[in-house]
Amino acid sequence: MEGIENVAMEGDVLDLEDSPAQHGDTDQKLVGRVLTDKVLNTVTVRKMILNMWGDSQGLVITNAGPNSFILNFKSQEETRRAPNLSIDEVNYNQLPIWVQIHGLPYDKINIKNAEKIGVIVGRVISAEDPFVEGNMLRSFLKVKMEINVQAPLKTGFWFKRNDRSHSWTELKYEKLYNYCYKYGRIGHDKRACEEELVRSLVNPEIPRYGPELTTPGLRLIENEAKKSGIRRRKEEQNNWARERSLQGKEWLKRQAQKDRGKSDLAGVKSSQTSASGKSWDRSANS
């Protein structure tokens, strides 16, 4: 023990052991924080998790600080792989969320603009292409990004049309439930908010924030494409190759069955010939 302390004090790096298997797979654990000004207990958080996640058997929740919790699941399928960080290193100020961009003319609805708009709202994780095989399947853009929960939510922006006039487009956040209607901060209780009411940039007579800022989540565009009977060429090629492979395997299987049948038939004929020969031998000897 004394040697370890001396090594640590001298500034050398320790090679630490991973947790043993009986402690459970780290891929089955999540660290999360509830974005609210209220201090919540584990019982309340468990109810919230079950409402959002579904009935997860064997879920164990432990406290990791003010409104921060460790979620222990029984299987990796019930969670998502988290970065290799310590609990203290987890950045609770960045929230991954899907954002929809409404009000753009059709000639502005493309993946390049989705990426460009995403940069001014947060850090882009992925941008959805509204076109599949030349077919427009969305009348708006959709971007997954990380946003700063400490900053007020952006509600939209002005953009320049081809005729040089300016128009306003609106942002909608998927599955966003708890934010302040007075100045748009996530997890802030509007009843206890002391900030002044922020007015709309389009119409100063009305508040900037309200329930219209959130929207239900949508299916991935690949699912929309399949629903419409559209397949990407690569997917069609993969399906064609898979079908050809299955056909080839089926052909080989049939050939093997034929070969076995021929082999069995040859064996039967051979047996019959042998039996006939023995019968002839007996007749000749008698």
PDB file of C-alpha atoms in Angstrom, residues 100-109 138-141 156-157 159 167-172:
ATOM      1  CA  GLN A 100     -37.556  19.890 -37.127  1.00  0.00           C
ATOM      2  CA  ILE A 101     -37.265  22.976 -39.357  1.00  0.00           C
ATOM      3  CA  HIS A 102     -40.606  24.158 -40.751  1.00  0.00           C
ATOM      4  CA  GLY A 103     -41.612  26.933 -43.138  1.00  0.00           C
ATOM      5  CA  LEU A 104     -38.972  26.546 -45.844  1.00  0.00           C
ATOM      6  CA  PRO A 105     -39.858  26.736 -49.557  1.00  0.00           C
ATOM      7  CA  TYR A 106     -39.497  23.449 -51.413  1.00  0.00           C
ATOM      8  CA  ASP A 107     -36.367  24.628 -53.224  1.00  0.00           C
ATOM      9  CA  LYS A 108     -34.642  25.126 -49.851  1.00  0.00           C
ATOM     10  CA  ILE A 109     -35.502  21.697 -48.447  1.00  0.00           C
ATOM     11  CA  ARG A 138     -40.740  15.421 -45.917  1.00  0.00           C
ATOM     12  CA  SER A 139     -42.115  18.947 -46.222  1.00  0.00           C
ATOM     13  CA  PHE A 140     -39.556  20.074 -43.635  1.00  0.00           C
ATOM     14  CA  LEU A 141     -35.991  19.338 -42.540  1.00  0.00           C
ATOM     15  CA  GLY A 156     -36.422  29.962 -35.524  1.00  0.00           C
ATOM     16  CA  PHE A 157     -34.488  32.254 -37.848  1.00  0.00           C
ATOM     17  CA  PHE A 159     -33.744  33.390 -44.238  1.00  0.00           C
ATOM     18  CA  SER A 167     -39.101  34.956 -44.332  1.00  0.00           C
ATOM     19  CA  TRP A 168     -39.235  33.293 -40.932  1.00  0.00           C
ATOM     20  CA  THR A 169     -38.885  29.562 -40.366  1.00  0.00           C
ATOM     21  CA  GLU A 170     -39.825  27.773 -37.159  1.00  0.00           C
ATOM     22  CA  LEU A 171     -37.948  25.183 -35.123  1.00  0.00           C
ATOM     23  CA  LYS A 172     -39.759  22.363 -33.352  1.00  0.00           C
TER      24      LYS A 172
END
